[in-house]
Short mmCIF file of C-alpha atoms and ligand atoms in Angstrom, two decimals:
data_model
loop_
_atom_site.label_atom_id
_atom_site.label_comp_id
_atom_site.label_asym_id
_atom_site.label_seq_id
_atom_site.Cartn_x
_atom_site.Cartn_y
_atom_site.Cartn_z
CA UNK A 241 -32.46 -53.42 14.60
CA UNK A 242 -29.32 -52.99 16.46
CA UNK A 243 -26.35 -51.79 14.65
CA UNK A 244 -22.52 -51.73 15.28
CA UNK A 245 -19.86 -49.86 13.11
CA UNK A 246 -16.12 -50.79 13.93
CA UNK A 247 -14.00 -48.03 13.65
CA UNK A 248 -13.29 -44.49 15.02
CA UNK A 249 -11.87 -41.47 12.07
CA UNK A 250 -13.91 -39.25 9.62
CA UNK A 251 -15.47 -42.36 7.60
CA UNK A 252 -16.97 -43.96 10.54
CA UNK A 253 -18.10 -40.80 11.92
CA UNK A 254 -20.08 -40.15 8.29
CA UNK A 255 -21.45 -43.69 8.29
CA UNK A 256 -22.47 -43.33 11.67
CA UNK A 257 -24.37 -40.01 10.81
CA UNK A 258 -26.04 -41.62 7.99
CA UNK A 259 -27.04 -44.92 9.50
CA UNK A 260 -28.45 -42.93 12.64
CA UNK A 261 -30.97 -41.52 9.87
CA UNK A 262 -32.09 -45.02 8.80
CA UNK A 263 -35.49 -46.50 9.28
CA UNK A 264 -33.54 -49.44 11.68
CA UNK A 265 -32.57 -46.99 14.34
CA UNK A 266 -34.63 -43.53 13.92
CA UNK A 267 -37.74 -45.32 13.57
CA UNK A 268 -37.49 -48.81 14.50
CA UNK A 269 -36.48 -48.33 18.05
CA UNK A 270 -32.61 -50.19 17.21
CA UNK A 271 -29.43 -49.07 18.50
CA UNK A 272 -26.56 -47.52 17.15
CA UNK A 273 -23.17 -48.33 18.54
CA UNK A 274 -19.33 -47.40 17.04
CA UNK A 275 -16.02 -49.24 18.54
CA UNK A 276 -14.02 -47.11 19.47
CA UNK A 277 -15.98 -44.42 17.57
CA UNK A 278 -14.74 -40.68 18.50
CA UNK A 279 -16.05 -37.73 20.38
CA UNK A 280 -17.90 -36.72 16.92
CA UNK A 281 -19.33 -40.50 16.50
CA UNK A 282 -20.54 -39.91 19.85
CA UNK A 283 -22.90 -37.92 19.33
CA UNK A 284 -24.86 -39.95 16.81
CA UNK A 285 -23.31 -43.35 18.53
CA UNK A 286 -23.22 -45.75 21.45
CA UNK A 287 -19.64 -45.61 22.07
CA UNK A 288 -18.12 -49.29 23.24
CA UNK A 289 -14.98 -50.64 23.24
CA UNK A 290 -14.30 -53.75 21.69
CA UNK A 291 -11.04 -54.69 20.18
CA UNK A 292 -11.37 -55.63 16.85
CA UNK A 293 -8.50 -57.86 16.34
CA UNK A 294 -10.19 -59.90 19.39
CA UNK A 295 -12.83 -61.84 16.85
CA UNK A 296 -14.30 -64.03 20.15
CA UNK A 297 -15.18 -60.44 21.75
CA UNK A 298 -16.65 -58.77 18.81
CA UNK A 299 -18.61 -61.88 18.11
CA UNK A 300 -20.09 -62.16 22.02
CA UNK A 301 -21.28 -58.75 21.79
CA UNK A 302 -22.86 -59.16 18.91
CA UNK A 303 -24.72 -61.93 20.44
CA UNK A 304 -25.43 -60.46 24.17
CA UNK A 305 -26.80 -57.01 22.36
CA UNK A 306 -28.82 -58.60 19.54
CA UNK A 307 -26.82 -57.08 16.58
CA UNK A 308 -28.68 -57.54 13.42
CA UNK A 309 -25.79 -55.81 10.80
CA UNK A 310 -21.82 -55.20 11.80
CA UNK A 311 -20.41 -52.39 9.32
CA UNK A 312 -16.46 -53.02 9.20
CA UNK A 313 -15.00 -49.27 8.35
CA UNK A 314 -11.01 -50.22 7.83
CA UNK A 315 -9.16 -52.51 5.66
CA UNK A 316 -7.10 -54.01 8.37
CA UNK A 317 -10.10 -56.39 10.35
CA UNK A 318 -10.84 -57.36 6.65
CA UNK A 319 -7.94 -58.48 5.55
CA UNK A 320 -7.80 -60.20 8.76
CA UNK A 321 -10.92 -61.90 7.85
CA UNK A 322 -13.19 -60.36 10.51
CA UNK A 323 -16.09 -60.75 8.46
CA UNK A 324 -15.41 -64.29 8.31
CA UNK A 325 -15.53 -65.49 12.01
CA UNK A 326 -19.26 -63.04 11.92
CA UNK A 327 -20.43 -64.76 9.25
CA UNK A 328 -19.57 -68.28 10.65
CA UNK A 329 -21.55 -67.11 14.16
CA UNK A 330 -24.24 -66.34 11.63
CA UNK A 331 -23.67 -62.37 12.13
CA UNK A 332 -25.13 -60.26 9.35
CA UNK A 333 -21.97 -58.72 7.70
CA UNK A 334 -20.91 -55.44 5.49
CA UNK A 335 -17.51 -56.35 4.33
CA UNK A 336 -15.71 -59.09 2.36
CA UNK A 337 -14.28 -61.79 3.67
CA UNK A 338 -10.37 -61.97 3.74
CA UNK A 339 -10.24 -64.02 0.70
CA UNK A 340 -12.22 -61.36 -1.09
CA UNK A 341 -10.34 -58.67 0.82
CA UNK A 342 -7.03 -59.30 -1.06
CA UNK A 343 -8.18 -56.88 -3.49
CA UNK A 344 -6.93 -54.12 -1.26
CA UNK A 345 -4.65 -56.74 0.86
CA UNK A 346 -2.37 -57.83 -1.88
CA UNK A 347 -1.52 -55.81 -4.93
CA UNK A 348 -0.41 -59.13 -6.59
CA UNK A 349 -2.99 -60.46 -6.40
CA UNK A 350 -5.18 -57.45 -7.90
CA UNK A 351 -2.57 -57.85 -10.74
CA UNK A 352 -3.06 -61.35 -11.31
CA UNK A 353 -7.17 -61.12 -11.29
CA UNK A 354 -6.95 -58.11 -13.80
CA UNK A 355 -5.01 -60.65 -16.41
CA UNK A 356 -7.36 -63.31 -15.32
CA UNK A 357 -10.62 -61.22 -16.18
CA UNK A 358 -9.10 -58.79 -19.08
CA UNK A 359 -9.37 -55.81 -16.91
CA UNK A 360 -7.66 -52.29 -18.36
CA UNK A 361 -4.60 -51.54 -15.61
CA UNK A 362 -1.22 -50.68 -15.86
CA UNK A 363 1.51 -53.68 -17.02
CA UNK A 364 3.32 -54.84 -14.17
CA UNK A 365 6.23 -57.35 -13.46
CA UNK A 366 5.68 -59.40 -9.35
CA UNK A 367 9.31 -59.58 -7.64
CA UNK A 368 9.85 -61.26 -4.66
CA UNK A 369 13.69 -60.30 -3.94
CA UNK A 370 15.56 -57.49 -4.63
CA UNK A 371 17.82 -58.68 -7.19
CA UNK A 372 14.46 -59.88 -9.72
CA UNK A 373 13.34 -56.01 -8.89
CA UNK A 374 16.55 -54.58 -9.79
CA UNK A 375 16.65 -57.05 -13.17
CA UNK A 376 12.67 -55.89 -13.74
CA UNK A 377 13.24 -52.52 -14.13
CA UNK A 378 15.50 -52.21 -16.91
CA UNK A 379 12.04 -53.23 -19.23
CA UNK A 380 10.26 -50.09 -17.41
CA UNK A 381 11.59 -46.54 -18.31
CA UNK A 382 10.91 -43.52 -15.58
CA UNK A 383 8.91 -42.47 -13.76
CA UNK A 384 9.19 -45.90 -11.83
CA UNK A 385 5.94 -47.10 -10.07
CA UNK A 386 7.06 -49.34 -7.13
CA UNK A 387 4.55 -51.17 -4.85
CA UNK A 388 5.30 -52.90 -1.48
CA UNK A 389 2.49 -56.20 -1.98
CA UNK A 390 0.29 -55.77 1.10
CA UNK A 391 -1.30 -53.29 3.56
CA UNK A 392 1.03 -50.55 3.98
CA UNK A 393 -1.52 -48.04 5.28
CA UNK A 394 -1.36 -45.99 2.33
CA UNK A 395 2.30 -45.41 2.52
CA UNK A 396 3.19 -48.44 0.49
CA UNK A 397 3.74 -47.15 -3.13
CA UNK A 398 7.24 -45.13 -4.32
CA UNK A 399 6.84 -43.01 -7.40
CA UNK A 400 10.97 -42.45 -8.55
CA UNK A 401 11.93 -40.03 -11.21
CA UNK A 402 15.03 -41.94 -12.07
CA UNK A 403 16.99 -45.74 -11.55
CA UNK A 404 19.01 -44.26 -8.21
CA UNK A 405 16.04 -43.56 -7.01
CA UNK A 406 14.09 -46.47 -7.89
CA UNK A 407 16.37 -48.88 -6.76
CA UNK A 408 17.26 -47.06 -3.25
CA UNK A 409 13.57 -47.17 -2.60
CA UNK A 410 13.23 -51.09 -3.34
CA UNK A 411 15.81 -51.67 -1.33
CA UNK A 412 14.04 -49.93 1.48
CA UNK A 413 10.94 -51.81 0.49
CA UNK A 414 12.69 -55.66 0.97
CA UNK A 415 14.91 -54.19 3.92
CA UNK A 416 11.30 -54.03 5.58
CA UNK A 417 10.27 -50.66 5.89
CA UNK A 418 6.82 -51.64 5.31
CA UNK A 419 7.43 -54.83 7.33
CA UNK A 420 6.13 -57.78 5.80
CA UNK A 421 3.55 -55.76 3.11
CA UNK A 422 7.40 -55.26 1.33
CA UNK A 423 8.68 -58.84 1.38
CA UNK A 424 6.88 -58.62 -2.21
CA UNK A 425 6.97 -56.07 -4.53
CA UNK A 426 4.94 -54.82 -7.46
CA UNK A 427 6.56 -52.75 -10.41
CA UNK A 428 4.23 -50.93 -12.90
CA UNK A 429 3.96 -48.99 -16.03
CA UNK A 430 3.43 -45.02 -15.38
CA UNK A 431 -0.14 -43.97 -16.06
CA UNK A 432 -0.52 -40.51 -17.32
CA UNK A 433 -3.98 -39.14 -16.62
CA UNK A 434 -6.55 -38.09 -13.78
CA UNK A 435 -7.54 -39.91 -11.02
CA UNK A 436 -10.79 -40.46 -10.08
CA UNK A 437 -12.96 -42.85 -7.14
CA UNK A 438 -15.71 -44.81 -8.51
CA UNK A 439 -17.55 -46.67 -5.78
CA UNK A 440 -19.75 -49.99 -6.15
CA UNK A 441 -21.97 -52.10 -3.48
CA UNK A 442 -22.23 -55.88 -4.34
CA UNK A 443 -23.56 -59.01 -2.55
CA UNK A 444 -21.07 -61.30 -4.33
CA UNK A 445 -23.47 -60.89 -7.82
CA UNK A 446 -25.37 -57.91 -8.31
CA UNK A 447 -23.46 -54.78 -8.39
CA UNK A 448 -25.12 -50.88 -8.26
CA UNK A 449 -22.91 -47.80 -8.15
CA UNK A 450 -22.62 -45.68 -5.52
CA UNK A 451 -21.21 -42.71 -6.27
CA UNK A 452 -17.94 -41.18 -7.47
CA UNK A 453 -15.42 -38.58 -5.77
CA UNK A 454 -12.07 -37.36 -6.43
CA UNK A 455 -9.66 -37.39 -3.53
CA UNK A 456 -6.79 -34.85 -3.22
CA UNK A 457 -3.51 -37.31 -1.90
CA UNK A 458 -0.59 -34.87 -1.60
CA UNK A 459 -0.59 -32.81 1.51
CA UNK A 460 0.55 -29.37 -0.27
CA UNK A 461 -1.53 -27.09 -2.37
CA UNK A 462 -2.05 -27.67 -6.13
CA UNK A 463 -1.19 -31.86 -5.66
CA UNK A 464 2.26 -31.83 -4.49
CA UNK A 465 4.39 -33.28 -1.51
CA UNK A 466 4.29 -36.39 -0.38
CA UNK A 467 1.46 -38.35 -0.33
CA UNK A 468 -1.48 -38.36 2.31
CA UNK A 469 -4.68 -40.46 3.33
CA UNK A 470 -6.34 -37.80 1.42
CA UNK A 471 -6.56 -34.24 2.08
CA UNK A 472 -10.09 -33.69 0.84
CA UNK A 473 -12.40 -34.35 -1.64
CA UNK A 474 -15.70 -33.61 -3.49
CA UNK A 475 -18.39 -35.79 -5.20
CA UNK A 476 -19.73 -35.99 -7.88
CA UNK A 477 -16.37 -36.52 -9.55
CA UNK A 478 -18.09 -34.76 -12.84
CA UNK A 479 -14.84 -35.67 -14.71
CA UNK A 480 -16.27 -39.06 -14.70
CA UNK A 481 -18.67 -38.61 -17.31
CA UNK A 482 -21.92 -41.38 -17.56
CA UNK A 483 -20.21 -42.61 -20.74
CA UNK A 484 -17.15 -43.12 -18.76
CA UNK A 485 -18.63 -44.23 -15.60
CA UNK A 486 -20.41 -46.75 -17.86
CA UNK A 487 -17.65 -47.81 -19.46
CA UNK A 488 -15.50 -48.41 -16.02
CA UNK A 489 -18.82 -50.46 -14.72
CA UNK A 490 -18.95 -52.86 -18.22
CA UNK A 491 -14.88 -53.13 -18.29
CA UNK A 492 -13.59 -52.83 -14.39
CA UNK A 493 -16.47 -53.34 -11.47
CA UNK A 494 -18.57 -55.96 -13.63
CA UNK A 495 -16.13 -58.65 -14.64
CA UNK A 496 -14.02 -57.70 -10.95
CA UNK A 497 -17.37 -59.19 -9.50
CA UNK A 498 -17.84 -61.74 -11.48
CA UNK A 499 -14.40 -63.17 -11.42
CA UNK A 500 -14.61 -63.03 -7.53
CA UNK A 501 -17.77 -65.01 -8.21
CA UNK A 502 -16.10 -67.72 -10.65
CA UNK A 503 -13.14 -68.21 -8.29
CA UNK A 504 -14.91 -69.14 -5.08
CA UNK A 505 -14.31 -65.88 -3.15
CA UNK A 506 -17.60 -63.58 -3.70
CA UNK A 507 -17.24 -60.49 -2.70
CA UNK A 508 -19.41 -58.56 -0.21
CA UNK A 509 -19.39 -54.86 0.65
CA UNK A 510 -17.95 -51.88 -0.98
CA UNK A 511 -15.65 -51.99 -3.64
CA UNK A 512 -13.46 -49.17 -3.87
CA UNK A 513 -12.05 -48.63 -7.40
CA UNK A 514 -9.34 -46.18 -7.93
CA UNK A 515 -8.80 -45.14 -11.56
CA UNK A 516 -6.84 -43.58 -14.15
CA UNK A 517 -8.80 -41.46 -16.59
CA UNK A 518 -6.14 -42.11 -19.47
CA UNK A 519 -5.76 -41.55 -23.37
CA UNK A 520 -6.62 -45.33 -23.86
CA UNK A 521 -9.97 -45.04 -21.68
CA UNK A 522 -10.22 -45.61 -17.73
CA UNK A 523 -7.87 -47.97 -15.76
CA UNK A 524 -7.86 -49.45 -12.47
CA UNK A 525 -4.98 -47.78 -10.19
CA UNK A 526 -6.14 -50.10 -7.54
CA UNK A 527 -9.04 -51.87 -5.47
CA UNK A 528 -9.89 -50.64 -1.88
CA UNK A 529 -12.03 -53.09 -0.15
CA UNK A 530 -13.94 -50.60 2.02
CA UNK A 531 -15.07 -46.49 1.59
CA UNK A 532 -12.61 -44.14 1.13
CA UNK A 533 -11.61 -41.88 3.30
CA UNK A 534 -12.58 -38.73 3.11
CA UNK A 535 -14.22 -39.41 0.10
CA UNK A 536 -17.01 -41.60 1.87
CA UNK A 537 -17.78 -38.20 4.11
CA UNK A 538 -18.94 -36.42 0.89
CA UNK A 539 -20.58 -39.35 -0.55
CA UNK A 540 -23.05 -39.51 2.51
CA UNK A 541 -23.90 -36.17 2.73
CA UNK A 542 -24.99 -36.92 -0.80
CA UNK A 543 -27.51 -40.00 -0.45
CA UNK A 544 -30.48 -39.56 0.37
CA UNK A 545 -31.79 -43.10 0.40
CA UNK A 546 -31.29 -45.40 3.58
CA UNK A 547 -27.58 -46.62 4.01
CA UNK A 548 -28.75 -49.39 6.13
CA UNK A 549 -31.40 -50.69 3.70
CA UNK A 550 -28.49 -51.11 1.16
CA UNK A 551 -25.83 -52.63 3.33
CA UNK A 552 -28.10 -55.19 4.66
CA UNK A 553 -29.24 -56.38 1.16
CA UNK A 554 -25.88 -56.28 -0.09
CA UNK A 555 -24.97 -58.50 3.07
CA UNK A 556 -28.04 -60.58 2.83
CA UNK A 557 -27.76 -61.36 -1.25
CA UNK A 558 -30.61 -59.47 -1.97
CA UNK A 559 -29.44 -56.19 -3.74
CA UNK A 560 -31.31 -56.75 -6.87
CA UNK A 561 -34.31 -56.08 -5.27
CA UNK A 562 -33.63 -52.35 -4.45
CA UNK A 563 -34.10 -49.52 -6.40
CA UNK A 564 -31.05 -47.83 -7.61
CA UNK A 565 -29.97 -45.38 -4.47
CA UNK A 566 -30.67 -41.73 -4.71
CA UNK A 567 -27.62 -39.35 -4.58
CA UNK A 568 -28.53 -35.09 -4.21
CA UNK A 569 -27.84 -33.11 -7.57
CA UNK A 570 -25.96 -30.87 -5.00
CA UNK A 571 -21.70 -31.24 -5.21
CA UNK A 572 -20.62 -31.76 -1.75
CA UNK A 573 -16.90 -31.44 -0.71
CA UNK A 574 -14.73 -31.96 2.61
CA UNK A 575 -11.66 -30.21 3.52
CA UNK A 576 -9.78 -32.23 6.20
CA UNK A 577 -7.52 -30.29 8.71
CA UNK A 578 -4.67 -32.34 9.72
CA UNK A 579 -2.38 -31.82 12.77
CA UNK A 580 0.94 -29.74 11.91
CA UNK A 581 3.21 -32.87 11.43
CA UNK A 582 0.85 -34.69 9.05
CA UNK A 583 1.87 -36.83 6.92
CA UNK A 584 5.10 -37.38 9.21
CA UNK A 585 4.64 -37.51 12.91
CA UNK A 586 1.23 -34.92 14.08
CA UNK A 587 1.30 -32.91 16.83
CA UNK A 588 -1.10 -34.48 19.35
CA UNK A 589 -3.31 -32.44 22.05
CA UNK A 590 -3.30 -29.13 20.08
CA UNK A 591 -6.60 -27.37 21.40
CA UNK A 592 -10.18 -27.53 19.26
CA UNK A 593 -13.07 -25.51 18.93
CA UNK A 594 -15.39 -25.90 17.04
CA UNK A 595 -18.27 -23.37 17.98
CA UNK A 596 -20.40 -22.16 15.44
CA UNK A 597 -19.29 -24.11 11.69
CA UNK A 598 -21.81 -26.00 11.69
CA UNK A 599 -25.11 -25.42 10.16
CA UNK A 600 -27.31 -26.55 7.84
CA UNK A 601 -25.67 -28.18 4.92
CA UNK A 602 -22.09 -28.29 7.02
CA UNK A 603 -21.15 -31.08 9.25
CA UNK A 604 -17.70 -31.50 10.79
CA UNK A 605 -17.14 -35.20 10.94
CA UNK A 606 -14.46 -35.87 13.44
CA UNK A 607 -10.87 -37.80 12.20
CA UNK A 608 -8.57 -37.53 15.18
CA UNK A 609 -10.34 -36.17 18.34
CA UNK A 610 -10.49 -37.23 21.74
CA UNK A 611 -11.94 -35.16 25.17
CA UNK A 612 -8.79 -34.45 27.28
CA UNK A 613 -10.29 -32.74 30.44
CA UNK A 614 -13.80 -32.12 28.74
CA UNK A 615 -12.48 -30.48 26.09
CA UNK A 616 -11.79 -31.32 22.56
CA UNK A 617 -7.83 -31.96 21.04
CA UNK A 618 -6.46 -32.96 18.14
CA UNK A 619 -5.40 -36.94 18.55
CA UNK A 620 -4.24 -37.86 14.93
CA UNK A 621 -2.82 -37.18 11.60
CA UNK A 622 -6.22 -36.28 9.82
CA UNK A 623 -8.48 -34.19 12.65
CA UNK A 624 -11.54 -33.07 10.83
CA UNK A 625 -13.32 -33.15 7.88
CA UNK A 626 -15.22 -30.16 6.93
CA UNK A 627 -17.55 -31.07 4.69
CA UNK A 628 -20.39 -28.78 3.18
CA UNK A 629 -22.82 -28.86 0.48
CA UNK A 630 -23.72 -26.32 -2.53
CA UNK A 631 -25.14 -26.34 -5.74
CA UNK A 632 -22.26 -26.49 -7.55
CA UNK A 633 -18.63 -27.05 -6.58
CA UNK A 634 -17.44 -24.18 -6.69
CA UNK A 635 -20.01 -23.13 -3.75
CA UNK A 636 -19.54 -26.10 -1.87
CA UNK A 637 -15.93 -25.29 -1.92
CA UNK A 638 -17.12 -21.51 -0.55
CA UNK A 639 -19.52 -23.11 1.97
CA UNK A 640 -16.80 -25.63 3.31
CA UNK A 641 -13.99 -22.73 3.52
CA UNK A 642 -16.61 -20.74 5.30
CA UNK A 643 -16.46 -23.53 7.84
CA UNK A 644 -13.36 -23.96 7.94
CA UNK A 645 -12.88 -20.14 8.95
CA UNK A 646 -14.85 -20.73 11.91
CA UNK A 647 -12.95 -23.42 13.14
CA UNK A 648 -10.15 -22.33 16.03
CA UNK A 649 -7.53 -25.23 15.53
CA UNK A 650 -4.15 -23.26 15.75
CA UNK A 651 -2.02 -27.00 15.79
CA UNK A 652 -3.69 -27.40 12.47
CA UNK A 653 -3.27 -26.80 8.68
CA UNK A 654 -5.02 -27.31 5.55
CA UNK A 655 -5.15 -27.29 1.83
CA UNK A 656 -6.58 -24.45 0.22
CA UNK A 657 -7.26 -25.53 -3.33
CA UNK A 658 -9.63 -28.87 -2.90
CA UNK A 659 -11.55 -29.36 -5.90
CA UNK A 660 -9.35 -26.93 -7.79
CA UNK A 661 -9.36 -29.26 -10.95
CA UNK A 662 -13.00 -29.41 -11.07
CA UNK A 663 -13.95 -25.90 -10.37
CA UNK A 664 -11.14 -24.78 -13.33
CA UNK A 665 -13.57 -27.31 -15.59
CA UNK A 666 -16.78 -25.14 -14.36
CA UNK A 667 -15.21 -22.01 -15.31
P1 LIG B 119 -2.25 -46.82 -4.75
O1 LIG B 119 -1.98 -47.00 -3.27
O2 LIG B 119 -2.03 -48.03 -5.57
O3 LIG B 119 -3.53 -46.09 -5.01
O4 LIG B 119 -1.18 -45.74 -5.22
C1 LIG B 119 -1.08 -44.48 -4.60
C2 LIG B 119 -1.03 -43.41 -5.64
O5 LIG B 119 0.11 -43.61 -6.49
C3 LIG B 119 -2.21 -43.42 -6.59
O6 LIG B 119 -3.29 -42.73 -6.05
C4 LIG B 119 -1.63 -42.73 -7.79
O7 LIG B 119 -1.61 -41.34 -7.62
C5 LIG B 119 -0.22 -43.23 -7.81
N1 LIG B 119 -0.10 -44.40 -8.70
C6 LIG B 119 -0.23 -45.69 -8.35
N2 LIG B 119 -0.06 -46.50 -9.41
C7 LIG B 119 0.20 -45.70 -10.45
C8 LIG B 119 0.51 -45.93 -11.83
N3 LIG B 119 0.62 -47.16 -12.33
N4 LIG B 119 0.72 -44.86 -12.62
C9 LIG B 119 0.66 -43.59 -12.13
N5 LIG B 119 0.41 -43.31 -10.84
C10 LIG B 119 0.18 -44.34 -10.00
N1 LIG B 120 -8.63 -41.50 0.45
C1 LIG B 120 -7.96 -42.64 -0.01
C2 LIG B 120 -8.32 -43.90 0.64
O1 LIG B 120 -9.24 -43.97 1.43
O2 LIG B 120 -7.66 -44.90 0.37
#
């Protein structure tokens, strides 16, 4: 079977990696091919380029080269209901269709499905103008949680210590500094706790877990500055116990699915659920309607089972008849080196090399690259992801600094301390 995966950082590079192992295109003879993919997905990949805003041109290639699944990496063709126009050319699909995709695409409407199903998440008032914000947050006391409504590429959420702060930042928000994601505005009740990924596959009924990570957001050492796409992560995400995992399956993921269900708009892919371990039990931070990223790097270097099998039953309705997928014992963790700049504006073209960090149980999955000349330079925010494998996490956290040491990327930086929660908890 022929493949394509839309997309081109770190999480289409791992998915590529991983689907390049499955039965479909190792043994079957298929094709793997990645738009735009990267120099990294290259190597695993048929690069094409395909523009996937342009729904007429992603759907004639799919027909002219026979594709028999489309893996949608990003939120952005989701929300824009990519999946849709497939699925009406009769295109297998992994991803939910832009109905479904409002999880991630509107934080309203997260809210609103959360009271609907009796979901555990923070209390939150909806404002759509300034003034109603202003008015809303005299029932809130500090720290304020403010969220501009839609996509806002990750940038979209203001945490402010006190009501100056607050209320210059929602005025940034409806001025349009997120464009139209701000027009509405979402104000929450502080959660106190830690965070942790949980993820879920589903073909609009059956659900399975797949795996749980904890990202590390802020771009400075020991979780502070401002926030990032993530700056690395690990999996398993211990802190999320099997009592607790359980418990965020039976009161989150479960009755998310099956409200999606009830209401018409079934949802099909990878759920992303971002939580809040708290005193009152786990709560949902918010839904991301695709992997994580970096967190799906480390999840696929930890399945062993075939990722293509699963997407393909979870796009063909047919999940329940798969075993539950096999994840190593092993912890694995990424360390992504951004471009000096990062999370503000990254130095482009710094010089790359990346001779002699890989081996086995270490993969650099590639964020930001592009060939300039032949050789390889930093073309992004997030640049690599060094990702590495060990027995526990403390030595996957030696294995991927090892890595990391090899690496000559002198327009770069990284965080030193990923997984530092976790290996304080192993002692
Ligand atoms: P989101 O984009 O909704 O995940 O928010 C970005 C980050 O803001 C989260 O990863 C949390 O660290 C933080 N955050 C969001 N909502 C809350 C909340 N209600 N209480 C505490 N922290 C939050
Ligand atoms: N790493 C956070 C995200 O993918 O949204």
């Amino acid at each position: 079977m022929n493949i394509l995966v839309l997309g081109g950082g770190g999480r289409e590079h791992a998915l590529c990696w991983k689907l390049a192992q499955s039965a479909a295109i190792a043994e079957d003879g298929g094709t793997l091919y990645a738009a735009p993919g990267n120099p990294g997905i290259a190597e695993c990949a048929l690069l094409v380029s395909l523009d996937a805003g342009d729904h007429d041109a992603v759907t004639a290639f799919c027909r002219e080269r026979a594709i028999g699944l489309v893996v949608i990496g990003p939120e952005a063709p989701l929300v824009d209901g990519l999946a849709d126009s497939l699925r009406s050319a009769s295109i297998a699909v992994f991803g939910p269709s832009r109905d479904a995709a409002q999880l991630e695409g509107s934080k309203n409407f997260t809210k609103g499905l959360c009271d609907r199903a009796g979901i555990p998440t923070a209390g939150y008032v909806h404002c759509a103008s300034l003034e109603q914000a202003k008015q809303a947050l005299s029932t809130f006391s500090p720290p304020f949680v403010l969220k501009a409504d839609g996509l806002a590429a990750g940038k979209g959420v203001v945490i402010a210590e006190n009501e100056d702060h607050a209320i210059e930042a929602l005025a940034d928000m409806f001025g349009g500094a997120f464009g139209d994601a701000g027009a509405e505005v979402v104000i929450e009740e502080f959660m106190e706790g830690e965070e942790v990924s949980l993820f879920a596959l589903t073909d609009g009924e059956s659900v399975i877990p797949f795996g749980t990570a904890q990202d590390h957001k802020r771009v400075g050492e020991g979780d502070t500055g401002p926030n990032t796409g993530g700056m690395g992560a690990y999996s398993p995400a211990r802190v999320l116990t099997e009592a607790l995992l359980a418990e965020s399956m039976e009161r989150i993921v479960f009755p998310t699915v099956r409200q999606m269900h009830k209401e018409g708009t079934p949802y099909v892919g990878v759920l992303y659920a971002g939580l809040m371990l708290t005193s009152e039990g786990p709560k949902l931070v918010e839904y991301n309607c695709r992997f994580g990223d970096p967190e799906c790097q480390v999840l696929m270097m930890r399945l062993e089972s075939d990722l293509a099998q699963y997407m393909l039953a979870a796009s063909a309705g047919t999940l329940a008849a798969l075993p539950e997928p096999s994840f190593a014992e092993d912890t694995a963790m990424t360390v992504v080196m951004a471009a000096d700049g990062y999370p503000g504006t990254p130095k482009k073209g710094g010089t790359i090399d990346l001779d002699g960090a890989e081996r086995e149980g270490v993969k650099v999955f590639h964020a930001g690259t592009k060939l300039a000349d032949g050789a390889l330079v930093a073309n992004g925010g997030r640049v690599l992801n060094v990702t590495a494998t060990g027995p526990s996490t403390k030595a996957a956290q030696h294995a991927a600094y090892a890595a990391v040491a090899k690496i000559d990327f002198p327009t770069g930086f990284y965080r030193t301390d990923i997984g530092w929660r976790e290996i304080e908890r192993e002692g």
